[in-house]
PDB file of C-alpha atoms in Angstrom:
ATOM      1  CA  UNK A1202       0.000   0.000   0.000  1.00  0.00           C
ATOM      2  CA  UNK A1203       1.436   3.585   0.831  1.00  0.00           C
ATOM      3  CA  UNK A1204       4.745   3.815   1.761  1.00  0.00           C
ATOM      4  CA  UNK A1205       5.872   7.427   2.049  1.00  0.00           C
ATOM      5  CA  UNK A1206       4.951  10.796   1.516  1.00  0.00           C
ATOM      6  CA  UNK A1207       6.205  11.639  -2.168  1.00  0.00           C
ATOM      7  CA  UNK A1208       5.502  15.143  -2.153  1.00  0.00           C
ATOM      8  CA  UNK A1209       3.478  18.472  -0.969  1.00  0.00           C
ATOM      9  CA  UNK A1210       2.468  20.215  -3.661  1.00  0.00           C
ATOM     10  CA  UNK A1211       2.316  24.098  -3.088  1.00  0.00           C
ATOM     11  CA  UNK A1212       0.332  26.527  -5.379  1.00  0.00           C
ATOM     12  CA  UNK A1213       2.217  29.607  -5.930  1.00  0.00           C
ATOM     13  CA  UNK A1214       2.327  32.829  -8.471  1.00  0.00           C
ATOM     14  CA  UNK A1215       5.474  33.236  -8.793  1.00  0.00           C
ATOM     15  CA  UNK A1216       7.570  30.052  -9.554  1.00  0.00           C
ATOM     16  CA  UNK A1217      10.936  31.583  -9.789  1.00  0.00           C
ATOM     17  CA  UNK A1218      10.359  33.815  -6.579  1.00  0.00           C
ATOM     18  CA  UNK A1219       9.643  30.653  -4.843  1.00  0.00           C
ATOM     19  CA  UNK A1220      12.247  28.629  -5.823  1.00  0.00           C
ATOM     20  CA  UNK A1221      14.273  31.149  -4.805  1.00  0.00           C
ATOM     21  CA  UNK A1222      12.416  31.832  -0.907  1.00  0.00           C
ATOM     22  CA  UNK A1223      12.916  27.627  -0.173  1.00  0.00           C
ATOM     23  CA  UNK A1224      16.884  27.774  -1.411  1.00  0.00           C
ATOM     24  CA  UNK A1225      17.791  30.931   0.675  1.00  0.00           C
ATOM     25  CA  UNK A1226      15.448  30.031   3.489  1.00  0.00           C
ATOM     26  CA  UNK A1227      15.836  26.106   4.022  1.00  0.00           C
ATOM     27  CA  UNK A1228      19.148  25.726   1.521  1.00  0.00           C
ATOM     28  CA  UNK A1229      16.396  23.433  -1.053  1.00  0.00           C
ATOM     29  CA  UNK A1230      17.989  22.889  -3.889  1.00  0.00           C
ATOM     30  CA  UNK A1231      15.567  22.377  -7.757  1.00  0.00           C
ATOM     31  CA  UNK A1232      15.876  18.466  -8.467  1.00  0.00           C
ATOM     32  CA  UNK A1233      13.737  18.877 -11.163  1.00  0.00           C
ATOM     33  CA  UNK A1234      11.647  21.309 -13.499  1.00  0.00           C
ATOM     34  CA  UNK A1235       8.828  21.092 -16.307  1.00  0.00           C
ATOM     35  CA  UNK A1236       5.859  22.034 -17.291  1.00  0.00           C
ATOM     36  CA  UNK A1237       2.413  19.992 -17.587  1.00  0.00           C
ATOM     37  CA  UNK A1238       1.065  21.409 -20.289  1.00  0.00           C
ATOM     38  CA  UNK A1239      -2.214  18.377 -19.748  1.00  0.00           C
ATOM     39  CA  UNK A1240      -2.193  20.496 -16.234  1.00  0.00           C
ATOM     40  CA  UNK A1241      -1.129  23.736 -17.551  1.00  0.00           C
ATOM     41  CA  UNK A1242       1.496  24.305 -14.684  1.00  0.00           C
ATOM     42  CA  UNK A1243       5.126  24.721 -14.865  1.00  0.00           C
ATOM     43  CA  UNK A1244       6.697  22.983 -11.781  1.00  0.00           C
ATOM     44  CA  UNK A1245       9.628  22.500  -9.766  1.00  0.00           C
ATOM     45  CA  UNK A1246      10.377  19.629  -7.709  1.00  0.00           C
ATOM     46  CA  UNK A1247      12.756  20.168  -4.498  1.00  0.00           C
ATOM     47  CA  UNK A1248      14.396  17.229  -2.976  1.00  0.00           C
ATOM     48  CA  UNK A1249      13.798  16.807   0.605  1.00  0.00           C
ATOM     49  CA  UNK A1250      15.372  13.367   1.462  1.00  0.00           C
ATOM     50  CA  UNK A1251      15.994   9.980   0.096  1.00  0.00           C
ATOM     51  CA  UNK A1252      13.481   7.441   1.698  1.00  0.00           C
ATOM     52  CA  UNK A1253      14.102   3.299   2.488  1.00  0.00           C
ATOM     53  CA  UNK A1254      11.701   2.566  -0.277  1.00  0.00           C
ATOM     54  CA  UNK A1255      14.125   4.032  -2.724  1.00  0.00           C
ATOM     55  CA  UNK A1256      11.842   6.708  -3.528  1.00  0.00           C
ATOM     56  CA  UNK A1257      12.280  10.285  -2.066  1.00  0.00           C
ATOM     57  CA  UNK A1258      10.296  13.019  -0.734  1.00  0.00           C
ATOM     58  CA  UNK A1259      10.209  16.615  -2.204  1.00  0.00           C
ATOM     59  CA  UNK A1260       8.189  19.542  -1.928  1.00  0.00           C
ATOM     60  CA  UNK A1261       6.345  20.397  -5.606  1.00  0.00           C
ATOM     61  CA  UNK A1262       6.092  24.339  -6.527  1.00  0.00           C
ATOM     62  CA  UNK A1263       3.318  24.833  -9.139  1.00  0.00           C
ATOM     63  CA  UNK A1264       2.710  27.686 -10.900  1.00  0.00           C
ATOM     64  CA  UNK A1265      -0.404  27.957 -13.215  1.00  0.00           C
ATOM     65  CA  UNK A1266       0.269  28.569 -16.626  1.00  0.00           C
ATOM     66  CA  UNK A1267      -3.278  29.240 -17.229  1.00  0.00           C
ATOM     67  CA  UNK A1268      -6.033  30.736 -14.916  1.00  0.00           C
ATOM     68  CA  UNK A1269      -8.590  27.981 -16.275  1.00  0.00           C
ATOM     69  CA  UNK A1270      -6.421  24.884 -15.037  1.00  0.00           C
ATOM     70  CA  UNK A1271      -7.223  23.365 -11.978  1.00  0.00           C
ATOM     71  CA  UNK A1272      -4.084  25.162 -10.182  1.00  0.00           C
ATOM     72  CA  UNK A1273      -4.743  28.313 -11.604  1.00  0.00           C
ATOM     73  CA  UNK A1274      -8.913  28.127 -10.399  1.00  0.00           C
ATOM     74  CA  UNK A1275      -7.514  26.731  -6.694  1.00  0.00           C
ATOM     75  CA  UNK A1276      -4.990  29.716  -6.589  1.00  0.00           C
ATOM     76  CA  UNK A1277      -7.471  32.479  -7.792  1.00  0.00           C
ATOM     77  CA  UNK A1278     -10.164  30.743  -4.645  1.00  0.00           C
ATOM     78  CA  UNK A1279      -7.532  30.292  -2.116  1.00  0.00           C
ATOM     79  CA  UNK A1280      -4.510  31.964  -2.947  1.00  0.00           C
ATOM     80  CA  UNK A1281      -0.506  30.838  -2.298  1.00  0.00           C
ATOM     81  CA  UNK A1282      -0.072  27.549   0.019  1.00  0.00           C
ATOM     82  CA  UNK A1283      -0.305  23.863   0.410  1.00  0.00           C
ATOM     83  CA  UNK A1284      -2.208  22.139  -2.672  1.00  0.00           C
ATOM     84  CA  UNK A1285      -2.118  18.893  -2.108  1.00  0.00           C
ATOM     85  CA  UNK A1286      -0.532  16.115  -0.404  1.00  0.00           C
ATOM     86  CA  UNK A1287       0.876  13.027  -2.537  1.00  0.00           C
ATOM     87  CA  UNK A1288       1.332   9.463  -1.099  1.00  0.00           C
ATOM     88  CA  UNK A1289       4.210   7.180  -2.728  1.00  0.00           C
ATOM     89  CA  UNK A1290       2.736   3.410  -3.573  1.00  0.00           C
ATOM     90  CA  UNK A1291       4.615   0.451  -6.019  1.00  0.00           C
ATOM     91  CA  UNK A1292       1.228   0.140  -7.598  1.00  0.00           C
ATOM     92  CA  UNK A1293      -0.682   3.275  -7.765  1.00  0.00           C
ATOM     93  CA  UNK A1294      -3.553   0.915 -10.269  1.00  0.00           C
ATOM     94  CA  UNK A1295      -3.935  -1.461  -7.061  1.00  0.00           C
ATOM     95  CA  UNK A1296      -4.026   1.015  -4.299  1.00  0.00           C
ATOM     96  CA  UNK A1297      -6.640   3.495  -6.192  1.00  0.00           C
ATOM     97  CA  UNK A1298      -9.014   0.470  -7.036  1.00  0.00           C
ATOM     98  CA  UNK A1299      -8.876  -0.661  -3.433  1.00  0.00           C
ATOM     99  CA  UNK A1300      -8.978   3.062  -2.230  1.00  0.00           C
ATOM    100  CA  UNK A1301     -12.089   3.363  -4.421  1.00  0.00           C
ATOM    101  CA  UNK A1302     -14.160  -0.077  -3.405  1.00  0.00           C
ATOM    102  CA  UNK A1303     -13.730   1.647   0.372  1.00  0.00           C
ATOM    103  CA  UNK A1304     -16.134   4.861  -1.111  1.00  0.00           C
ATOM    104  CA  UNK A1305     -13.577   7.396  -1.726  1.00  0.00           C
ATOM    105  CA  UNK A1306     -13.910   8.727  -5.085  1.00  0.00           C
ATOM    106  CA  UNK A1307     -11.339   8.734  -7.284  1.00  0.00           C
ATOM    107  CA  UNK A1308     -10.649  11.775  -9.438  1.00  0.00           C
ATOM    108  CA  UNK A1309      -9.130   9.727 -12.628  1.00  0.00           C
ATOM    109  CA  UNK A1310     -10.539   6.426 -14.438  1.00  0.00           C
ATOM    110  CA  UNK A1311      -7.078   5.634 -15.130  1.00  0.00           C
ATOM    111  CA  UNK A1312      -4.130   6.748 -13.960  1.00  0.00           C
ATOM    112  CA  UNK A1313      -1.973   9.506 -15.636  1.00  0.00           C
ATOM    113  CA  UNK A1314       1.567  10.657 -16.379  1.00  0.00           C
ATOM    114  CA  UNK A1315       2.648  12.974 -13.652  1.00  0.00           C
ATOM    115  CA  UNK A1316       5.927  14.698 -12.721  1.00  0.00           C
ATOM    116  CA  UNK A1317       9.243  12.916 -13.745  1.00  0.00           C
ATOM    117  CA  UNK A1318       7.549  10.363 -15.866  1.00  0.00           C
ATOM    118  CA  UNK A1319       5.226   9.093 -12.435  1.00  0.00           C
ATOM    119  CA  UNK A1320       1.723   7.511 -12.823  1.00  0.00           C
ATOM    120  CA  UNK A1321      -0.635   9.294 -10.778  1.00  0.00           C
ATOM    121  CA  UNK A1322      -4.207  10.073  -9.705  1.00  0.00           C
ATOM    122  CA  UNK A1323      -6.265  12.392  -7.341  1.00  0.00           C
ATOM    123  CA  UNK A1324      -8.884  10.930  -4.491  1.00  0.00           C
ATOM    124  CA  UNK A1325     -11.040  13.553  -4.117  1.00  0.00           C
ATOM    125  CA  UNK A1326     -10.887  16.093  -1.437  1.00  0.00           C
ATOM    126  CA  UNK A1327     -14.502  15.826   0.171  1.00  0.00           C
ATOM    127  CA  UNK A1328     -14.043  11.851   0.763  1.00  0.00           C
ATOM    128  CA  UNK A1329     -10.338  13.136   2.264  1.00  0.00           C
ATOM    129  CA  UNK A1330     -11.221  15.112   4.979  1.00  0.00           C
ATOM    130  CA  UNK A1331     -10.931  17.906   2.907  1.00  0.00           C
ATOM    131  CA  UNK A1332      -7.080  17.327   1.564  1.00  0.00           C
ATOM    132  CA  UNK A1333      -6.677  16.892  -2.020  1.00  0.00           C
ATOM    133  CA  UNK A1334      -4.874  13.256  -2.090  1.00  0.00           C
ATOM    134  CA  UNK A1335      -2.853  12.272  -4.830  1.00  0.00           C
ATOM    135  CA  UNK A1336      -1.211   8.363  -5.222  1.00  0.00           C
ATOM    136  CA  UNK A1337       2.080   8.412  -7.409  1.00  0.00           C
ATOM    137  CA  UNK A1338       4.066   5.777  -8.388  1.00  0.00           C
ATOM    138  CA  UNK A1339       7.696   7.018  -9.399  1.00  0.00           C
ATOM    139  CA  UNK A1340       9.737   6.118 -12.448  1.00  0.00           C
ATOM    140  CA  UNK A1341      12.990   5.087 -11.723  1.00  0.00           C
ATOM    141  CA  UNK A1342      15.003   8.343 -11.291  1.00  0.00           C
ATOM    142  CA  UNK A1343      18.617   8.086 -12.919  1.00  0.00           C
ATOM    143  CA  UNK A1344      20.158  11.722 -12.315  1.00  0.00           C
ATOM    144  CA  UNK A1345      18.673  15.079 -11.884  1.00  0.00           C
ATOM    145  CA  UNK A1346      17.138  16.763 -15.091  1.00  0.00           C
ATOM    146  CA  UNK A1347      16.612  20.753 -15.461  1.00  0.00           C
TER     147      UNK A1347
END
């Protein structure tokens, strides 16, 4: 089942501003950047810690690069801060089918390509206590790309 936290995601305006606030604040360095276009955010991943599932943990940055995506409607409602939460899992298919035969909805039919190659998918916020849940499974990570 779930065996880590994978990542926070945190809506913000300004992605290079807040890059910028987590390096000279907590010494964070960018493990990885891109942008969703599917999502229509451009993101940067941090790099928190490596984990004993081989995975790691990071915070994700997301800026909208449209005010119609679903970052970009969130940020406009609620303004900068914590997004989502994401859950690390070896078989993101198995655990969303199981999460969804308990009642909890889940936001995709299948899952989806995510950051760094990862299949992902949402579990919808109202069934979570209020916390947008995502499930990723990581692709192996070789090195760091910019």
């Amino acid at each position: 089942m779930l065996t880590r936290i994978d990542h926070i995601g945190i809506a913000c305006r300004d992605l290079d501003a807040t890059i910028e606030f987590y390096r000279a604040t907590y010494g964070f360095e960018v493990f990885h950047t891109e942008v969703n276009e599917e999502q229509g955010v451009r993101e940067a991943m941090l790099k928190i810690n490596e984990t004993s599932d081989g995975g790691a943990s990071y915070l994700q940055l997301l800026e909208p690069t449209r005010e119609d995506s679903a970052v970009g409607k969130w940020l406009a409602k609620n303004g900068e801060g914590v997004h989502h939460i994401a859950f690390g899992t070896a078989d993101v298919d198995g655990d969303s089918e199981e999460i969804r035969g308990k009642g909890v909805r889940v936001l995709y039919e299948e899952p989806r390509i995510g950051s760094m190659g990862s299949r992902i998918t949402f579990l919808h916020p109202k069934d979570c206590h209020g916390v947008l849940t995502e499930l990723v499974t990581s692709a192996p990570v070789e090195s760091p790309e910019h």
